[in-house]
């Protein structure tokens, strides 16, 4: 009965879904060729360096071995070794997904540039994947290689049950389906698609009747199923995409499981999960015509763009939980995972495909040129996981690395960059009825089909360094249609379609269009200059988008940007890096009188336009601790290419006037002291204790902390040794507590000791209360002593460790 009902439902669903999709259709990346300029050069490095590098890392990090070990376990058990199992050699049960994403990225590269050797390599890799699939279609190496008991806390004894928590079984499959479709489209080989369909059949068997209601713990399977549906036309796949969306609403905000998706109105929780979810909701809205999903993501998008987006188009400000913060919680030492920015591109593009509104591609462009491109080095083989808007030049903030890293234990970001840059052409233009919409300006050629008529569109431009774009149209036969050229928000005087940021001078720039050399007057429609006429082979259009340098301010509700200013030109957000500015950037002041001139430097950082700033100043602290300033000339580089010349401080926001500058602090008793500790792990830098860096707010994951983890319950200490006997009378301690993400809590008790003349440690006398609290520094005064060393003794809680942001001494 249940089956029959399911069949009837399915029939109804298929009828409803037939033939509907996004009203705007992208011109596929296979029909677009980038031939020069910034995007092409990044794409070329992506194909020649990042792609082989990522495939190599999948091998050397033993992610591919996981598949072999799963296959071996099945083979040996089938041959009679019924207790044989393998222990996974990697760290996370979601490591399979990195292999799938690397295959997807490599497949996209093959679509752009066929390569028999790479194709053979992928076909071989896919054999390893297929061999790890269980006979009924189940594919998850961590269970298959170790079937008798879970090989990780995140895995349940039964399939799927812990997916809403952390098993990532459905997450891996979502990436598998995306890869299977990409590989089929690139090579015409269905070897990986067959693995996908066998897996999808199992999901239909396990979930197709609407039970059990498992809400995917890390979304992406919704997008995966939408792609599988488009590739095969099988309506079961879109029904499953919808099913997995509709299961949500029984869990927490971290995985957007706190409410049914159609009732969600704010971006919350883990930002990659969130942006994948919203993209999946867009797909299901498009394919089913269910407007409730679109209503929800439209409101959520407005929440992000008006309250939760960094100037660079990065999102997910909090390191804790890799999550969206509260409204206006946009610290400069933020997290902004590369994957979150990539997923934000997917979501914005889908919002555009649904509405045809250019504002979504304005936001897309901001994220692409800044928050996404920053995720990979110019060399193509070094990556950022987080993308902060300021950096002190030394913090180990990139998942255990200071500066860009070759790979990560959790390696989601590098292959995400790979697949995105490889398929960049797919975001250049789109078709809606008789409209050809051009979204990205880049040297190259696209072929779109408008009302059955193939139209070639060639672009010649130096964008993003110059706003002049020349188009040449070659329709196969003359035809009347509308050419829509996006006129970005920054031309019109606003950084985002919201009041989150503003230009100090918001005067719109005078953009213009000419057709066959003659200036034409064109109105803006949904952000596009729309030109309707009969187009003939050889017609030319010139678009001129002036690129004045813009000074940007943040909404006063953003605490981190008060009194600060940033610089933009065209779609590019700029940053100061120490290497161009005498080693320091936080002392820079940019008064209104500063003269800012763009200057193209072909030999710098792959060829960039820098901003030369004359008549700026640098703040210095005089003897009495007050600020004065000295004249300085500054050079700003595009944010996306920071950290390509070694470690150096960097900031996107600089002081508007001298009172807001942050010159390096004056040395203190603490900052000059030598540190010893009872214990710390090798990855911990004890100088966090006296680096004079405090968190910018309660959720700033990047104020470096010192901690005793994994020691728990013990008594530990840290000591400052002074160069000579020094009078001391108070300490200020800022405790670190990562409840919710880690195992550091406030101490049970603590006290201050000094090194007495007899060489013994003695408690200081006459102390004020040893308070213990989060966030603000705790000050303890005591009877002044003169000593060569001071010690903090800390009792750790029974099951937890303790950490400190800073320990100051008066
Ligand atoms: Zn990532």
Short mmCIF file of C-alpha atoms in Angstrom, two decimals, residues 34-515:
data_model
loop_
_atom_site.label_atom_id
_atom_site.label_comp_id
_atom_site.label_asym_id
_atom_site.label_seq_id
_atom_site.Cartn_x
_atom_site.Cartn_y
_atom_site.Cartn_z
CA UNK A 34 38.24 32.60 -22.02
CA UNK A 35 41.23 33.68 -24.08
CA UNK A 36 42.99 36.39 -22.11
CA UNK A 37 43.06 38.54 -19.02
CA UNK A 38 42.82 37.87 -15.32
CA UNK A 39 40.16 35.16 -15.24
CA UNK A 40 41.78 33.28 -18.12
CA UNK A 41 45.20 33.34 -16.47
CA UNK A 42 43.79 32.07 -13.18
CA UNK A 43 41.86 29.39 -15.08
CA UNK A 44 44.97 28.34 -16.99
CA UNK A 45 46.98 27.92 -13.77
CA UNK A 46 44.03 26.06 -12.30
CA UNK A 47 44.13 23.52 -15.13
CA UNK A 48 47.90 23.21 -15.43
CA UNK A 49 48.84 23.29 -11.73
CA UNK A 50 45.88 23.02 -9.34
CA UNK A 51 44.21 20.10 -11.11
CA UNK A 52 47.21 17.71 -11.18
CA UNK A 53 48.20 18.95 -7.72
CA UNK A 54 44.78 18.15 -6.23
CA UNK A 55 44.67 14.72 -7.84
CA UNK A 56 48.18 14.06 -6.50
CA UNK A 57 47.17 15.15 -3.00
CA UNK A 58 44.18 12.80 -3.09
CA UNK A 59 46.66 9.98 -3.69
CA UNK A 60 49.41 11.00 -1.28
CA UNK A 61 47.02 11.84 1.54
CA UNK A 62 45.64 8.27 1.23
CA UNK A 63 42.16 9.43 0.29
CA UNK A 64 42.27 7.15 -2.76
CA UNK A 65 43.63 4.35 -0.59
CA UNK A 66 40.39 4.51 1.42
CA UNK A 67 38.55 3.23 -1.65
CA UNK A 68 41.06 0.41 -2.15
CA UNK A 69 40.81 -0.65 1.49
CA UNK A 70 37.01 -0.73 1.28
CA UNK A 71 37.24 -2.90 -1.84
CA UNK A 72 39.79 -5.17 -0.15
CA UNK A 73 37.54 -5.71 2.88
CA UNK A 74 34.62 -6.71 0.66
CA UNK A 75 36.83 -9.01 -1.45
CA UNK A 76 38.44 -10.84 1.47
CA UNK A 77 35.19 -11.22 3.37
CA UNK A 78 33.53 -12.64 0.28
CA UNK A 79 36.46 -15.09 0.04
CA UNK A 80 35.77 -16.34 3.56
CA UNK A 81 37.79 -14.07 5.88
CA UNK A 82 34.59 -13.06 7.64
CA UNK A 83 36.22 -10.93 10.33
CA UNK A 84 38.69 -9.08 8.12
CA UNK A 85 38.53 -5.30 8.23
CA UNK A 86 40.77 -2.29 7.50
CA UNK A 87 41.31 0.76 9.65
CA UNK A 88 40.88 4.03 7.72
CA UNK A 89 44.26 5.69 7.11
CA UNK A 90 42.83 9.23 6.87
CA UNK A 91 41.27 11.54 9.46
CA UNK A 92 37.67 12.23 8.40
CA UNK A 93 34.76 10.15 7.10
CA UNK A 94 34.11 12.91 4.56
CA UNK A 95 37.51 12.45 2.90
CA UNK A 96 35.79 10.60 0.01
CA UNK A 97 34.20 13.89 -1.01
CA UNK A 98 37.57 15.51 -1.79
CA UNK A 99 38.27 12.81 -4.36
CA UNK A 100 34.86 13.37 -5.96
CA UNK A 101 35.37 17.13 -6.08
CA UNK A 102 38.82 16.69 -7.60
CA UNK A 103 37.32 14.40 -10.27
CA UNK A 104 34.61 16.96 -10.93
CA UNK A 105 37.16 19.76 -11.24
CA UNK A 106 39.38 17.68 -13.51
CA UNK A 107 36.34 16.78 -15.65
CA UNK A 108 35.53 20.47 -16.03
CA UNK A 109 39.14 21.09 -17.09
CA UNK A 110 38.77 18.32 -19.69
CA UNK A 111 35.61 19.94 -21.04
CA UNK A 112 37.54 23.13 -21.66
CA UNK A 113 40.72 21.44 -22.87
CA UNK A 114 40.57 17.72 -23.77
CA UNK A 115 43.60 15.76 -22.56
CA UNK A 116 43.81 12.01 -23.20
CA UNK A 117 46.31 11.42 -20.41
CA UNK A 118 44.16 13.10 -17.78
CA UNK A 119 41.06 11.35 -19.13
CA UNK A 120 42.82 7.98 -18.73
CA UNK A 121 43.94 8.92 -15.23
CA UNK A 122 40.37 9.78 -14.24
CA UNK A 123 38.96 6.62 -15.79
CA UNK A 124 41.43 4.65 -13.68
CA UNK A 125 40.59 6.62 -10.53
CA UNK A 126 36.89 5.96 -11.13
CA UNK A 127 37.64 2.21 -11.17
CA UNK A 128 38.95 2.57 -7.61
CA UNK A 129 35.77 4.40 -6.61
CA UNK A 130 33.49 1.85 -8.29
CA UNK A 131 35.31 -1.05 -6.63
CA UNK A 132 34.48 0.40 -3.20
CA UNK A 133 30.73 0.42 -3.86
CA UNK A 134 28.84 -2.31 -2.04
CA UNK A 135 26.65 -4.65 -4.14
CA UNK A 136 23.45 -2.81 -3.20
CA UNK A 137 24.89 0.58 -4.19
CA UNK A 138 26.07 1.83 -0.77
CA UNK A 139 29.25 3.89 -1.09
CA UNK A 140 31.06 5.19 2.02
CA UNK A 141 34.56 3.88 2.42
CA UNK A 142 34.80 4.34 6.18
CA UNK A 143 31.99 1.87 6.87
CA UNK A 144 32.76 -0.59 4.10
CA UNK A 145 36.40 -1.05 5.08
CA UNK A 146 35.53 -1.38 8.78
CA UNK A 147 32.05 -2.89 8.88
CA UNK A 148 31.87 -4.60 12.28
CA UNK A 149 32.08 -1.46 14.36
CA UNK A 150 32.08 2.25 13.57
CA UNK A 151 35.60 3.47 12.72
CA UNK A 152 34.75 6.98 13.93
CA UNK A 153 32.50 8.50 16.63
CA UNK A 154 30.55 10.20 13.89
CA UNK A 155 29.39 6.90 12.40
CA UNK A 156 26.47 4.82 13.68
CA UNK A 157 26.27 1.03 13.56
CA UNK A 158 23.43 1.48 11.08
CA UNK A 159 23.66 3.27 7.77
CA UNK A 160 22.40 6.88 7.58
CA UNK A 161 21.30 7.18 11.23
CA UNK A 162 24.03 9.60 12.21
CA UNK A 163 23.91 11.61 9.00
CA UNK A 164 21.98 14.44 10.70
CA UNK A 165 24.93 14.67 13.07
CA UNK A 166 28.26 14.16 11.38
CA UNK A 167 28.59 10.92 9.43
CA UNK A 168 28.59 12.82 6.08
CA UNK A 169 27.30 9.76 4.17
CA UNK A 170 24.85 11.87 2.13
CA UNK A 171 27.36 14.73 1.85
CA UNK A 172 29.85 12.44 0.14
CA UNK A 173 27.13 11.24 -2.23
CA UNK A 174 26.07 14.77 -3.15
CA UNK A 175 29.61 15.48 -4.33
CA UNK A 176 29.72 12.07 -6.04
CA UNK A 177 26.61 12.91 -8.09
CA UNK A 178 27.98 16.30 -9.11
CA UNK A 179 31.21 14.60 -10.20
CA UNK A 180 29.41 11.80 -12.06
CA UNK A 181 27.39 14.26 -14.11
CA UNK A 182 30.43 16.46 -14.82
CA UNK A 183 32.49 13.47 -15.94
CA UNK A 184 29.74 12.19 -18.23
CA UNK A 185 29.36 15.63 -19.79
CA UNK A 186 33.11 16.06 -20.21
CA UNK A 187 34.03 12.68 -21.64
CA UNK A 188 30.82 10.94 -22.70
CA UNK A 189 31.84 8.09 -20.38
CA UNK A 190 29.12 7.02 -17.99
CA UNK A 191 31.45 5.00 -15.76
CA UNK A 192 31.03 7.33 -12.78
CA UNK A 193 27.41 8.17 -13.57
CA UNK A 194 26.61 4.46 -13.32
CA UNK A 195 28.11 4.42 -9.81
CA UNK A 196 25.90 7.43 -8.99
CA UNK A 197 22.73 5.80 -10.36
CA UNK A 198 23.38 2.59 -8.44
CA UNK A 199 23.77 4.69 -5.29
CA UNK A 200 20.70 6.79 -6.09
CA UNK A 201 18.65 3.62 -6.59
CA UNK A 202 19.63 2.59 -3.07
CA UNK A 203 18.53 5.96 -1.71
CA UNK A 204 15.23 5.54 -3.55
CA UNK A 205 14.86 2.13 -1.88
CA UNK A 206 15.85 3.44 1.56
CA UNK A 207 14.04 6.82 1.52
CA UNK A 208 11.68 6.81 -1.49
CA UNK A 209 8.59 6.05 0.60
CA UNK A 210 9.24 9.07 2.81
CA UNK A 211 10.89 7.25 5.71
CA UNK A 212 13.11 7.52 7.64
CA UNK A 213 13.16 11.32 7.72
CA UNK A 214 16.91 11.91 7.78
CA UNK A 215 17.93 15.56 7.47
CA UNK A 216 21.35 15.59 5.78
CA UNK A 217 23.89 16.85 8.34
CA UNK A 218 25.93 18.60 5.64
CA UNK A 219 23.83 19.68 2.72
CA UNK A 220 24.89 19.23 -0.91
CA UNK A 221 22.94 16.12 -1.91
CA UNK A 222 20.03 18.38 -2.89
CA UNK A 223 22.15 20.03 -5.61
CA UNK A 224 23.60 16.63 -6.51
CA UNK A 225 20.15 15.15 -7.09
CA UNK A 226 19.07 18.20 -9.13
CA UNK A 227 22.05 17.61 -11.44
CA UNK A 228 21.30 13.89 -11.63
CA UNK A 229 17.73 14.74 -12.57
CA UNK A 230 18.78 17.16 -15.31
CA UNK A 231 21.23 14.62 -16.71
CA UNK A 232 18.84 11.63 -16.71
CA UNK A 233 15.35 13.13 -16.70
CA UNK A 234 14.40 10.62 -14.00
CA UNK A 235 11.85 12.37 -11.75
CA UNK A 236 12.73 10.19 -8.77
CA UNK A 237 15.86 12.26 -8.29
CA UNK A 238 14.12 15.60 -7.98
CA UNK A 239 11.58 14.02 -5.64
CA UNK A 240 14.46 12.88 -3.42
CA UNK A 241 16.06 16.34 -3.54
CA UNK A 242 12.79 17.78 -2.30
CA UNK A 243 12.41 15.04 0.30
CA UNK A 244 15.82 15.79 1.83
CA UNK A 245 14.96 19.52 1.97
CA UNK A 246 11.62 18.86 3.62
CA UNK A 247 13.13 16.62 6.32
CA UNK A 248 14.69 19.62 8.01
CA UNK A 249 13.35 21.27 11.14
CA UNK A 250 14.10 18.90 13.98
CA UNK A 251 17.63 19.86 14.99
CA UNK A 252 19.87 22.86 15.55
CA UNK A 253 20.97 26.01 13.74
CA UNK A 254 24.48 24.69 13.07
CA UNK A 255 23.18 22.60 10.15
CA UNK A 256 20.11 24.77 9.41
CA UNK A 257 17.95 22.04 10.92
CA UNK A 258 16.23 24.32 13.46
CA UNK A 259 13.13 25.01 11.36
CA UNK A 260 11.47 23.64 8.22
CA UNK A 261 13.39 25.23 5.33
CA UNK A 262 10.38 27.12 4.01
CA UNK A 263 10.08 28.87 7.39
CA UNK A 264 13.74 29.94 7.59
CA UNK A 265 14.36 33.67 7.18
CA UNK A 266 17.96 34.27 8.33
CA UNK A 267 21.33 32.84 7.38
CA UNK A 268 22.53 30.85 10.38
CA UNK A 269 24.99 28.15 11.30
CA UNK A 270 27.84 26.61 9.33
CA UNK A 271 28.20 28.85 6.28
CA UNK A 272 29.15 26.22 3.70
CA UNK A 273 26.25 24.01 4.75
CA UNK A 274 23.95 27.04 4.66
CA UNK A 275 24.96 28.25 1.21
CA UNK A 276 24.77 24.72 -0.24
CA UNK A 277 21.30 24.39 1.29
CA UNK A 278 20.08 27.68 -0.16
CA UNK A 279 21.48 26.68 -3.57
CA UNK A 280 19.67 23.33 -3.34
CA UNK A 281 16.46 25.14 -2.40
CA UNK A 282 16.82 27.32 -5.49
CA UNK A 283 17.22 24.21 -7.67
CA UNK A 284 14.18 22.53 -6.17
CA UNK A 285 12.16 25.76 -6.47
CA UNK A 286 13.11 25.97 -10.14
CA UNK A 287 12.44 22.32 -10.90
CA UNK A 288 9.18 21.97 -8.95
CA UNK A 289 7.79 25.47 -9.27
CA UNK A 290 7.26 25.56 -5.50
CA UNK A 291 7.51 29.27 -4.68
CA UNK A 292 7.83 28.75 -0.92
CA UNK A 293 11.50 27.77 -1.24
CA UNK A 294 12.18 30.87 -3.32
CA UNK A 295 10.40 33.12 -0.83
CA UNK A 296 12.56 31.74 1.98
CA UNK A 297 15.91 32.07 0.20
CA UNK A 298 15.05 35.54 -1.10
CA UNK A 299 14.59 36.76 2.47
CA UNK A 300 17.70 34.89 3.65
CA UNK A 301 19.73 36.41 0.82
CA UNK A 302 18.59 39.89 1.84
CA UNK A 303 19.64 39.11 5.40
CA UNK A 304 23.14 38.16 4.22
CA UNK A 305 23.62 41.04 1.80
CA UNK A 306 22.34 43.67 4.20
CA UNK A 307 23.82 42.36 7.47
CA UNK A 308 26.25 39.43 7.15
CA UNK A 309 28.56 39.94 4.18
CA UNK A 310 32.14 41.14 4.30
CA UNK A 311 33.26 43.75 1.79
CA UNK A 312 35.24 41.04 -0.02
CA UNK A 313 32.08 39.00 -0.62
CA UNK A 314 33.24 36.51 2.01
CA UNK A 315 30.73 35.11 4.46
CA UNK A 316 30.69 32.98 7.59
CA UNK A 317 32.46 35.41 9.92
CA UNK A 318 32.87 33.11 12.90
CA UNK A 319 35.64 30.58 13.30
CA UNK A 320 33.57 28.87 15.99
CA UNK A 321 31.37 26.53 13.98
CA UNK A 322 32.68 28.05 10.70
CA UNK A 323 29.45 29.96 10.91
CA UNK A 324 27.46 33.01 9.98
CA UNK A 325 27.56 35.50 12.86
CA UNK A 326 24.83 37.73 14.20
CA UNK A 327 23.62 40.71 12.19
CA UNK A 328 26.51 43.17 11.63
CA UNK A 329 28.99 40.78 13.28
CA UNK A 330 31.68 41.36 10.68
CA UNK A 331 35.07 41.42 12.43
CA UNK A 332 38.15 41.97 10.29
CA UNK A 333 39.94 39.02 11.85
CA UNK A 334 37.15 36.85 10.49
CA UNK A 335 36.90 33.29 9.21
CA UNK A 336 35.22 33.44 5.76
CA UNK A 337 36.00 29.93 4.56
CA UNK A 338 36.92 29.69 0.90
CA UNK A 339 34.21 27.02 0.42
CA UNK A 340 31.60 29.40 1.85
CA UNK A 341 32.52 31.99 -0.78
CA UNK A 342 32.43 29.33 -3.51
CA UNK A 343 29.02 28.15 -2.29
CA UNK A 344 27.89 31.78 -2.18
CA UNK A 345 28.70 32.01 -5.92
CA UNK A 346 26.52 28.96 -6.58
CA UNK A 347 23.66 30.49 -4.60
CA UNK A 348 23.90 33.94 -6.20
CA UNK A 349 24.05 32.47 -9.68
CA UNK A 350 20.90 30.44 -9.00
CA UNK A 351 19.08 33.52 -7.66
CA UNK A 352 19.99 35.26 -10.91
CA UNK A 353 18.81 32.32 -13.02
CA UNK A 354 15.50 32.43 -11.18
CA UNK A 355 14.92 36.18 -11.52
CA UNK A 356 17.09 37.59 -14.30
CA UNK A 357 18.07 40.36 -11.86
CA UNK A 358 21.62 41.66 -12.25
CA UNK A 359 21.97 42.46 -8.54
CA UNK A 360 22.69 38.82 -7.82
CA UNK A 361 25.52 38.82 -10.34
CA UNK A 362 26.84 42.07 -8.83
CA UNK A 363 27.25 40.22 -5.56
CA UNK A 364 28.62 37.18 -7.41
CA UNK A 365 31.26 39.37 -9.06
CA UNK A 366 32.32 40.86 -5.71
CA UNK A 367 32.77 37.41 -4.19
CA UNK A 368 34.54 35.98 -7.21
CA UNK A 369 37.14 38.71 -7.68
CA UNK A 370 37.87 39.03 -3.97
CA UNK A 371 36.71 36.35 -1.54
CA UNK A 372 37.08 33.37 -3.90
CA UNK A 373 40.24 34.23 -5.85
CA UNK A 374 41.98 34.96 -2.54
CA UNK A 375 41.56 31.25 -1.69
CA UNK A 376 44.29 30.08 -4.09
CA UNK A 377 47.80 31.39 -4.64
CA UNK A 378 48.98 32.75 -7.97
CA UNK A 379 51.14 29.63 -8.22
CA UNK A 380 48.00 27.48 -8.03
CA UNK A 381 49.27 25.09 -5.36
CA UNK A 382 48.87 27.00 -2.10
CA UNK A 383 45.54 27.66 -0.45
CA UNK A 384 43.68 29.60 2.19
CA UNK A 385 40.95 27.94 4.20
CA UNK A 386 39.91 31.15 6.01
CA UNK A 387 40.08 34.54 4.27
CA UNK A 388 40.34 37.25 6.93
CA UNK A 389 40.32 40.97 6.13
CA UNK A 390 43.37 41.63 8.28
CA UNK A 391 46.40 39.65 9.33
CA UNK A 392 49.20 40.43 11.75
CA UNK A 393 51.91 38.88 9.60
CA UNK A 394 52.59 35.89 11.83
CA UNK A 395 49.47 34.22 13.26
CA UNK A 396 49.03 30.51 12.55
CA UNK A 397 45.46 31.06 11.35
CA UNK A 398 45.22 28.86 8.26
CA UNK A 399 44.40 25.48 9.82
CA UNK A 400 47.79 25.06 11.41
CA UNK A 401 49.70 27.18 8.90
CA UNK A 402 50.87 30.78 8.87
CA UNK A 403 50.25 31.96 5.31
CA UNK A 404 49.03 29.83 2.43
CA UNK A 405 49.21 26.04 2.78
CA UNK A 406 49.61 23.23 0.26
CA UNK A 407 46.74 21.11 1.61
CA UNK A 408 44.70 20.58 4.76
CA UNK A 409 43.63 17.68 6.96
CA UNK A 410 40.11 18.84 6.17
CA UNK A 411 40.72 19.52 2.49
CA UNK A 412 37.35 20.79 1.29
CA UNK A 413 38.60 24.15 0.00
CA UNK A 414 41.29 23.35 -2.60
CA UNK A 415 39.15 21.07 -4.82
CA UNK A 416 36.25 23.50 -4.45
CA UNK A 417 38.42 26.24 -5.96
CA UNK A 418 39.52 23.79 -8.65
CA UNK A 419 36.01 22.96 -9.83
CA UNK A 420 34.85 26.57 -9.67
CA UNK A 421 37.70 28.12 -11.67
CA UNK A 422 37.54 25.31 -14.23
CA UNK A 423 33.88 26.05 -14.95
CA UNK A 424 34.07 29.87 -14.70
CA UNK A 425 32.97 30.28 -18.31
CA UNK A 426 29.50 29.11 -17.29
CA UNK A 427 28.88 32.35 -15.40
CA UNK A 428 29.76 34.72 -18.24
CA UNK A 429 26.38 34.90 -19.98
CA UNK A 430 22.87 33.51 -20.05
CA UNK A 431 19.76 33.46 -22.21
CA UNK A 432 16.17 34.28 -21.31
CA UNK A 433 13.66 34.11 -24.16
CA UNK A 434 14.98 36.62 -26.71
CA UNK A 435 17.48 38.18 -24.32
CA UNK A 436 21.21 37.53 -24.21
CA UNK A 437 22.42 38.59 -20.76
CA UNK A 438 26.12 39.29 -20.26
CA UNK A 439 27.25 39.09 -16.63
CA UNK A 440 31.03 38.77 -16.57
CA UNK A 441 33.39 40.80 -18.67
CA UNK A 442 36.42 38.85 -19.79
CA UNK A 443 38.39 38.45 -22.98
CA UNK A 444 36.95 35.49 -24.85
CA UNK A 445 34.15 34.08 -26.93
CA UNK A 446 30.76 32.55 -26.15
CA UNK A 447 28.19 30.87 -28.35
CA UNK A 448 24.61 31.25 -27.20
CA UNK A 449 21.46 30.01 -28.90
CA UNK A 450 18.66 32.57 -29.04
CA UNK A 451 15.37 31.35 -30.44
CA UNK A 452 17.18 28.56 -32.26
CA UNK A 453 19.73 30.93 -33.78
CA UNK A 454 23.37 30.43 -32.71
CA UNK A 455 24.97 33.75 -31.84
CA UNK A 456 28.67 34.18 -31.28
CA UNK A 457 29.67 36.91 -28.87
CA UNK A 458 33.32 37.91 -28.67
CA UNK A 459 34.65 40.21 -25.93
CA UNK A 460 37.83 42.25 -26.02
CA UNK A 461 38.70 43.88 -22.72
CA UNK A 462 41.29 44.43 -20.00
CA UNK A 463 38.62 44.03 -17.31
CA UNK A 464 38.84 44.17 -14.29
CA UNK A 465 41.70 46.66 -14.67
CA UNK A 466 39.82 48.72 -17.23
CA UNK A 467 36.06 49.13 -17.74
CA UNK A 468 36.04 49.29 -21.54
CA UNK A 469 34.56 46.21 -23.17
CA UNK A 470 34.25 45.76 -26.94
CA UNK A 471 31.79 43.14 -28.20
CA UNK A 472 31.49 41.66 -31.64
CA UNK A 473 28.30 39.77 -32.45
CA UNK A 474 28.05 37.06 -35.07
CA UNK A 475 24.52 35.64 -35.31
CA UNK A 476 24.25 32.78 -37.77
CA UNK A 477 21.41 34.69 -39.42
CA UNK A 478 20.32 38.29 -38.73
CA UNK A 479 17.81 38.35 -35.90
CA UNK A 480 16.09 40.72 -33.53
CA UNK A 481 16.94 40.12 -29.90
CA UNK A 482 17.94 42.08 -26.82
CA UNK A 483 21.55 42.30 -25.75
CA UNK A 484 21.65 42.94 -21.98
CA UNK A 485 24.92 44.21 -20.55
CA UNK A 486 25.24 44.23 -16.77
CA UNK A 487 26.01 47.68 -15.39
CA UNK A 488 27.46 46.80 -11.99
CA UNK A 489 26.25 48.44 -8.79
CA UNK A 490 29.69 49.93 -8.22
CA UNK A 491 29.28 51.97 -11.41
CA UNK A 492 25.97 53.24 -10.08
CA UNK A 493 27.52 54.31 -6.78
CA UNK A 494 26.69 51.48 -4.40
CA UNK A 495 28.93 48.60 -3.34
CA UNK A 496 26.05 46.21 -2.57
CA UNK A 497 22.30 46.25 -3.11
CA UNK A 498 21.89 47.20 0.56
CA UNK A 499 23.11 49.83 3.04
CA UNK A 500 25.79 47.56 4.54
CA UNK A 501 28.59 49.57 2.89
CA UNK A 502 28.61 52.96 1.18
CA UNK A 503 30.94 55.02 -1.00
CA UNK A 504 32.02 58.32 0.55
CA UNK A 505 31.33 59.85 -2.83
CA UNK A 506 28.39 57.89 -4.22
CA UNK A 507 28.09 59.86 -7.46
CA UNK A 508 27.20 57.36 -10.17
CA UNK A 509 29.86 57.04 -12.86
CA UNK A 510 28.80 58.00 -16.40
CA UNK A 511 28.66 54.67 -18.18
CA UNK A 512 27.92 54.59 -21.87
CA UNK A 513 27.15 52.23 -24.73
CA UNK A 514 27.75 52.59 -28.43
CA UNK A 515 26.60 50.35 -31.28
#
